[in-house]
GROMACS .gro file of C-alpha atoms in nm:
model
  268
    1MET     CA    1  -0.440   0.601   0.662
    2ALA     CA    2  -0.047   0.606   0.683
    3THR     CA    3   0.045   0.576   1.068
    4THR     CA    4  -0.316   0.617   1.198
    5TYR     CA    5  -0.563   0.372   1.316
    6ILE     CA    6  -0.867   0.326   1.482
    7THR     CA    7  -0.964   0.139   1.781
    8ARG     CA    8  -1.245   0.020   2.045
    9THR     CA    9  -1.277  -0.236   2.303
   10PRO     CA   10  -1.620  -0.369   2.346
   11ALA     CA   11  -1.830  -0.268   2.678
   12SER     CA   12  -2.021  -0.590   2.642
   13ASN     CA   13  -1.952  -0.929   2.504
   14GLY     CA   14  -2.105  -1.015   2.171
   15SER     CA   15  -2.083  -1.355   1.954
   16ASP     CA   16  -1.741  -1.494   1.913
   17THR     CA   17  -1.876  -1.778   1.660
   18LYS     CA   18  -2.085  -1.538   1.432
   19PHE     CA   19  -1.984  -1.210   1.252
   20THR     CA   20  -1.963  -1.050   0.931
   21PHE     CA   21  -1.669  -0.733   0.819
   22SER     CA   22  -1.746  -0.580   0.501
   23THR     CA   23  -1.541  -0.261   0.361
   24TRP     CA   24  -1.457  -0.112   0.053
   25VAL     CA   25  -1.068  -0.012   0.010
   26LYS     CA   26  -0.836   0.145  -0.203
   27ARG     CA   27  -0.494   0.022  -0.165
   28GLY     CA   28  -0.188   0.299  -0.140
   29ILE     CA   29   0.113   0.084  -0.198
   30THR     CA   30   0.136  -0.263  -0.274
   31SER     CA   31   0.403  -0.521  -0.208
   32ALA     CA   32   0.557  -0.336   0.081
   33GLY     CA   33   0.482  -0.554   0.393
   34GLN     CA   34   0.166  -0.682   0.567
   35GLU     CA   35  -0.111  -0.383   0.587
   36PHE     CA   36  -0.376  -0.469   0.836
   37LEU     CA   37  -0.753  -0.414   0.769
   38PHE     CA   38  -0.831  -0.513   1.152
   39ASP     CA   39  -0.694  -0.722   1.466
   40TYR     CA   40  -0.886  -0.827   1.720
   41TYR     CA   41  -0.627  -0.859   2.027
   42SER     CA   42  -0.625  -0.922   2.382
   43GLY     CA   43  -0.234  -1.017   2.415
   44GLY     CA   44  -0.019  -1.285   2.354
   45TYR     CA   45  -0.157  -1.542   2.113
   46ASP     CA   46  -0.558  -1.459   2.148
   47GLN     CA   47  -0.637  -1.267   1.812
   48PHE     CA   48  -0.801  -1.259   1.485
   49TYR     CA   49  -0.672  -1.067   1.184
   50PHE     CA   50  -0.743  -0.980   0.840
   51ALA     CA   51  -0.465  -0.844   0.647
   52PHE     CA   52  -0.311  -0.781   0.303
   53ASN     CA   53   0.021  -0.971   0.304
   54ALA     CA   54   0.338  -0.854   0.155
   55ASN     CA   55   0.294  -1.067  -0.174
   56ASP     CA   56  -0.039  -0.834  -0.222
   57THR     CA   57  -0.268  -1.176  -0.085
   58LEU     CA   58  -0.547  -1.121   0.136
   59ALA     CA   59  -0.560  -1.340   0.460
   60TRP     CA   60  -0.701  -1.415   0.789
   61GLN     CA   61  -0.537  -1.593   1.103
   62SER     CA   62  -0.684  -1.664   1.464
   63TYR     CA   63  -0.528  -1.776   1.784
   64ASN     CA   64  -0.719  -1.864   2.103
   65GLY     CA   65  -0.466  -1.809   2.405
   66GLY     CA   66  -0.120  -1.987   2.441
   67SER     CA   67   0.132  -2.009   2.203
   68GLY     CA   68  -0.030  -2.336   2.013
   69PRO     CA   69  -0.121  -2.325   1.612
   70SER     CA   70  -0.370  -2.106   1.453
   71ASN     CA   71  -0.739  -2.241   1.494
   72THR     CA   72  -0.823  -2.097   1.133
   73SER     CA   73  -0.618  -1.965   0.878
   74GLY     CA   74  -0.655  -1.877   0.510
   75GLU     CA   75  -0.485  -1.677   0.215
   76THR     CA   76  -0.572  -1.622  -0.124
   77THR     CA   77  -0.422  -1.725  -0.432
   78ARG     CA   78  -0.500  -1.405  -0.586
   79LYS     CA   79  -0.324  -1.082  -0.565
   80PHE     CA   80  -0.494  -0.742  -0.519
   81ARG     CA   81  -0.279  -0.525  -0.732
   82ASP     CA   82  -0.473  -0.234  -0.830
   83PRO     CA   83  -0.395   0.055  -0.673
   84ALA     CA   84  -0.657   0.262  -0.901
   85ALA     CA   85  -0.936   0.050  -0.780
   86TRP     CA   86  -1.192   0.022  -0.485
   87TYR     CA   87  -1.220  -0.322  -0.388
   88HIS     CA   88  -1.543  -0.420  -0.198
   89ILE     CA   89  -1.426  -0.694   0.076
   90VAL     CA   90  -1.664  -0.918   0.287
   91LEU     CA   91  -1.541  -1.156   0.557
   92ALA     CA   92  -1.837  -1.374   0.665
   93VAL     CA   93  -1.801  -1.617   0.958
   94ASP     CA   94  -2.037  -1.866   1.137
   95THR     CA   95  -1.848  -2.154   1.329
   96THR     CA   96  -2.155  -2.336   1.395
   97LEU     CA   97  -2.253  -2.451   1.086
   98ALA     CA   98  -2.181  -2.831   0.984
   99SER     CA   99  -2.042  -2.762   0.670
  100SER     CA  100  -1.677  -2.697   0.729
  101GLY     CA  101  -1.632  -2.495   0.394
  102ASP     CA  102  -1.918  -2.257   0.490
  103ARG     CA  103  -1.753  -2.145   0.815
  104ILE     CA  104  -1.535  -1.892   0.704
  105ARG     CA  105  -1.635  -1.722   0.370
  106LEU     CA  106  -1.455  -1.447   0.171
  107TYR     CA  107  -1.602  -1.216  -0.126
  108ILE     CA  108  -1.466  -0.967  -0.339
  109ASN     CA  109  -1.671  -0.707  -0.523
  110GLY     CA  110  -1.962  -0.952  -0.442
  111VAL     CA  111  -1.837  -1.289  -0.582
  112GLU     CA  112  -1.745  -1.550  -0.344
  113GLU     CA  113  -1.313  -1.637  -0.338
  114THR     CA  114  -1.300  -2.008  -0.383
  115VAL     CA  115  -0.938  -2.032  -0.514
  116PHE     CA  116  -0.681  -2.012  -0.186
  117ASN     CA  117  -0.308  -2.093  -0.144
  118SER     CA  118  -0.396  -2.226   0.192
  119GLU     CA  119  -0.699  -2.281   0.390
  120ASN     CA  120  -0.789  -2.417   0.747
  121GLN     CA  121  -1.124  -2.363   0.810
  122PRO     CA  122  -1.222  -2.363   1.196
  123ALA     CA  123  -1.355  -2.685   1.365
  124GLN     CA  124  -1.722  -2.669   1.455
  125ASP     CA  125  -1.810  -2.410   1.734
  126THR     CA  126  -1.494  -2.267   1.771
  127ALA     CA  127  -1.476  -1.947   2.002
  128LEU     CA  128  -1.306  -1.696   1.789
  129ALA     CA  129  -1.093  -1.419   1.967
  130VAL     CA  130  -1.360  -1.155   1.811
  131ASN     CA  131  -1.640  -0.942   1.985
  132GLN     CA  132  -1.510  -0.956   2.367
  133THR     CA  133  -1.470  -0.725   2.641
  134THR     CA  134  -1.103  -0.869   2.694
  135GLU     CA  135  -1.033  -0.798   2.352
  136THR     CA  136  -0.973  -0.457   2.180
  137LEU     CA  137  -1.058  -0.423   1.785
  138TYR     CA  138  -0.779  -0.225   1.576
  139ILE     CA  139  -0.883  -0.133   1.248
  140GLY     CA  140  -0.584  -0.027   1.008
  141ALA     CA  141  -0.304  -0.158   1.209
  142GLU     CA  142  -0.148  -0.455   1.388
  143PRO     CA  143  -0.108  -0.448   1.785
  144PRO     CA  144   0.007  -0.404   2.024
  145THR     CA  145   0.285  -0.186   1.901
  146PRO     CA  146   0.130  -0.067   1.596
  147SER     CA  147   0.280  -0.154   1.281
  148GLY     CA  148   0.141  -0.257   0.965
  149TYR     CA  149  -0.037  -0.009   0.858
  150PHE     CA  150  -0.279   0.032   0.579
  151THR     CA  151  -0.203   0.313   0.359
  152GLY     CA  152  -0.451   0.326   0.142
  153GLU     CA  153  -0.827   0.469   0.155
  154MET     CA  154  -1.142   0.291   0.348
  155SER     CA  155  -1.497   0.347   0.318
  156HIS     CA  156  -1.812   0.200   0.481
  157VAL     CA  157  -1.652  -0.014   0.731
  158GLN     CA  158  -1.903  -0.217   0.868
  159TRP     CA  159  -1.904  -0.494   1.124
  160VAL     CA  160  -2.215  -0.721   1.206
  161ASP     CA  161  -2.186  -0.893   1.548
  162GLY     CA  162  -2.395  -1.223   1.559
  163ALA     CA  163  -2.474  -1.291   1.179
  164GLN     CA  164  -2.282  -1.435   0.880
  165LEU     CA  165  -2.407  -1.213   0.569
  166THR     CA  166  -2.361  -1.205   0.213
  167PRO     CA  167  -2.220  -0.927   0.016
  168THR     CA  168  -2.554  -0.849  -0.115
  169GLU     CA  169  -2.659  -0.659   0.220
  170PHE     CA  170  -2.391  -0.420   0.144
  171GLY     CA  171  -2.349  -0.402  -0.234
  172SER     CA  172  -2.557  -0.483  -0.584
  173VAL     CA  173  -2.474  -0.533  -0.959
  174ASP     CA  174  -2.576  -0.216  -1.138
  175ALA     CA  175  -2.839  -0.274  -1.378
  176THR     CA  176  -2.687  -0.079  -1.652
  177SER     CA  177  -2.329  -0.160  -1.646
  178GLY     CA  178  -2.268  -0.470  -1.466
  179ILE     CA  179  -2.026  -0.336  -1.181
  180TRP     CA  180  -2.061  -0.418  -0.822
  181LYS     CA  181  -2.164  -0.064  -0.631
  182ILE     CA  182  -2.207   0.020  -0.286
  183LYS     CA  183  -2.497   0.047  -0.062
  184THR     CA  184  -2.478   0.321   0.119
  185SER     CA  185  -2.723   0.271   0.424
  186CYS     CA  186  -2.596   0.065   0.734
  187TYR     CA  187  -2.675  -0.277   0.811
  188ALA     CA  188  -3.017  -0.241   1.022
  189THR     CA  189  -2.947  -0.490   1.281
  190PRO     CA  190  -2.576  -0.481   1.403
  191GLY     CA  191  -2.568  -0.662   1.679
  192THR     CA  192  -2.404  -0.591   2.021
  193ASN     CA  193  -2.040  -0.498   1.888
  194GLY     CA  194  -2.168  -0.423   1.524
  195PHE     CA  195  -2.089  -0.064   1.391
  196CYS     CA  196  -2.095   0.137   1.046
  197MET     CA  197  -1.835   0.379   0.966
  198LYS     CA  198  -1.907   0.558   0.646
  199MET     CA  199  -1.598   0.788   0.658
  200GLU     CA  200  -1.840   1.047   0.512
  201ASP     CA  201  -1.836   1.283   0.792
  202ARG     CA  202  -1.552   1.528   0.747
  203THR     CA  203  -1.538   1.652   1.041
  204ASN     CA  204  -1.569   1.304   1.255
  205LEU     CA  205  -1.448   1.038   0.993
  206ASP     CA  206  -1.461   0.760   1.301
  207LEU     CA  207  -1.822   0.812   1.329
  208ASP     CA  208  -2.049   0.516   1.405
  209SER     CA  209  -2.371   0.568   1.216
  210SER     CA  210  -2.511   0.231   1.311
  211SER     CA  211  -2.777   0.201   1.552
  212ASN     CA  212  -2.541   0.126   1.832
  213ALA     CA  213  -2.343   0.473   1.794
  214HIS     CA  214  -2.023   0.332   1.962
  215THR     CA  215  -1.736   0.546   2.036
  216PHE     CA  216  -1.369   0.489   1.860
  217THR     CA  217  -1.049   0.615   1.950
  218THR     CA  218  -0.852   0.740   1.655
  219THR     CA  219  -0.450   0.758   1.712
  220GLY     CA  220  -0.312   0.977   1.448
  221THR     CA  221  -0.500   1.199   1.187
  222LEU     CA  222  -0.747   1.050   0.961
  223THR     CA  223  -0.757   1.271   0.616
  224ALA     CA  224  -1.054   1.289   0.435
  225THR     CA  225  -1.089   1.273   0.067
  226TYR     CA  226  -1.353   1.302  -0.191
  227ASP     CA  227  -1.236   0.979  -0.372
  228ASN     CA  228  -1.495   0.678  -0.258
  229PRO     CA  229  -1.657   0.393  -0.422
  230SER     CA  230  -1.952   0.595  -0.565
  231ASN     CA  231  -1.712   0.835  -0.748
  232ASN     CA  232  -1.360   0.665  -0.790
  233PHE     CA  233  -1.095   0.955  -0.874
  234CYS     CA  234  -0.818   0.934  -1.108
  235THR     CA  235  -0.478   0.845  -0.906
  236LEU     CA  236  -0.087   0.866  -0.954
  237ASN     CA  237   0.072   0.543  -0.964
  238PRO     CA  238   0.242   0.400  -0.722
  239LEU     CA  239   0.367   0.109  -0.935
  240ASP     CA  240   0.606   0.387  -1.072
  241GLY     CA  241   0.939   0.312  -0.888
  242ASN     CA  242   1.056   0.683  -0.890
  243ILE     CA  243   0.717   0.788  -0.739
  244ILE     CA  244   0.772   0.532  -0.461
  245ASN     CA  245   1.118   0.572  -0.388
  246SER     CA  246   1.036   0.945  -0.335
  247GLY     CA  247   0.771   0.851  -0.062
  248GLY     CA  248   0.542   1.167  -0.150
  249LEU     CA  249   0.228   1.000  -0.275
  250LEU     CA  250  -0.037   1.068  -0.026
  251ASN     CA  251  -0.454   1.016   0.044
  252GLY     CA  252  -0.477   0.717  -0.172
  253ASN     CA  253  -0.241   0.812  -0.410
  254THR     CA  254  -0.487   1.146  -0.533
  255ASN     CA  255  -0.201   1.371  -0.381
  256TYR     CA  256   0.191   1.424  -0.447
  257ASN     CA  257   0.357   1.608  -0.164
  258LYS     CA  258   0.702   1.722  -0.326
  259THR     CA  259   0.835   1.858   0.006
  260SER     CA  260   0.822   1.477   0.140
  261THR     CA  261   1.039   1.322  -0.107
  262GLY     CA  262   1.377   1.166  -0.057
  263SER     CA  263   1.671   1.088  -0.297
  264GLY     CA  264   1.380   0.977  -0.573
  265TYR     CA  265   1.192   1.159  -0.859
  266ASN     CA  266   1.151   1.493  -0.733
  267PRO     CA  267   0.926   1.709  -1.028
  268THR     CA  268   0.954   2.051  -1.068
   0.00000   0.00000   0.00000
């Protein structure tokens, strides 16, 4: 997505205690700074974000007003450094639950993540900075002056407002290969601010295919690619230092632009 990002400000309030975010991603560059999957933001310290850290872990953090401490945060121990793989990531939230460990749950390729460098679950019934008309959802960047762009590929980005779901709503295990595979249909009841961007319509990549048909705004230019979770392309390796220095990898590392190279490797 390079320096491109997608935004939407809700027209109606939804749930600020329950939601599920599901996406398939293929990383572009690793260990190169924070890269945001989404950030709900209304200014100051009122936000909820979910991002890859510069050390390649996944992390979430939420603030609700003022300049006080975060009301929830977490960072995985595991690092996500494979630029050739599609990861299915699900962040499922319900702060109303009695068991604190169940309030925010993270799944990777259908398996719940249980080992964290840090994990600060929210207090019961905490209202999070999501799904409100006073907040804007950014996909692929950090507001307010956009930074922290996601440099890889995204597919089937779904948000379910008002429900904490398991990954089996969005994927399943292939009976023959045992590999976690995508369900290409949208979740049937997305809730007030829910959406489903399959990113398969090459003329309208930010199209909401859910029953809500919300309108999104794209800043920059989204680039369509045939590389997707059902047809994983071979990619150039961004871990090669010369290629990174050249700055020429594009479109999820499936293209090399010789003209964009700097002082690094410049093949003929």
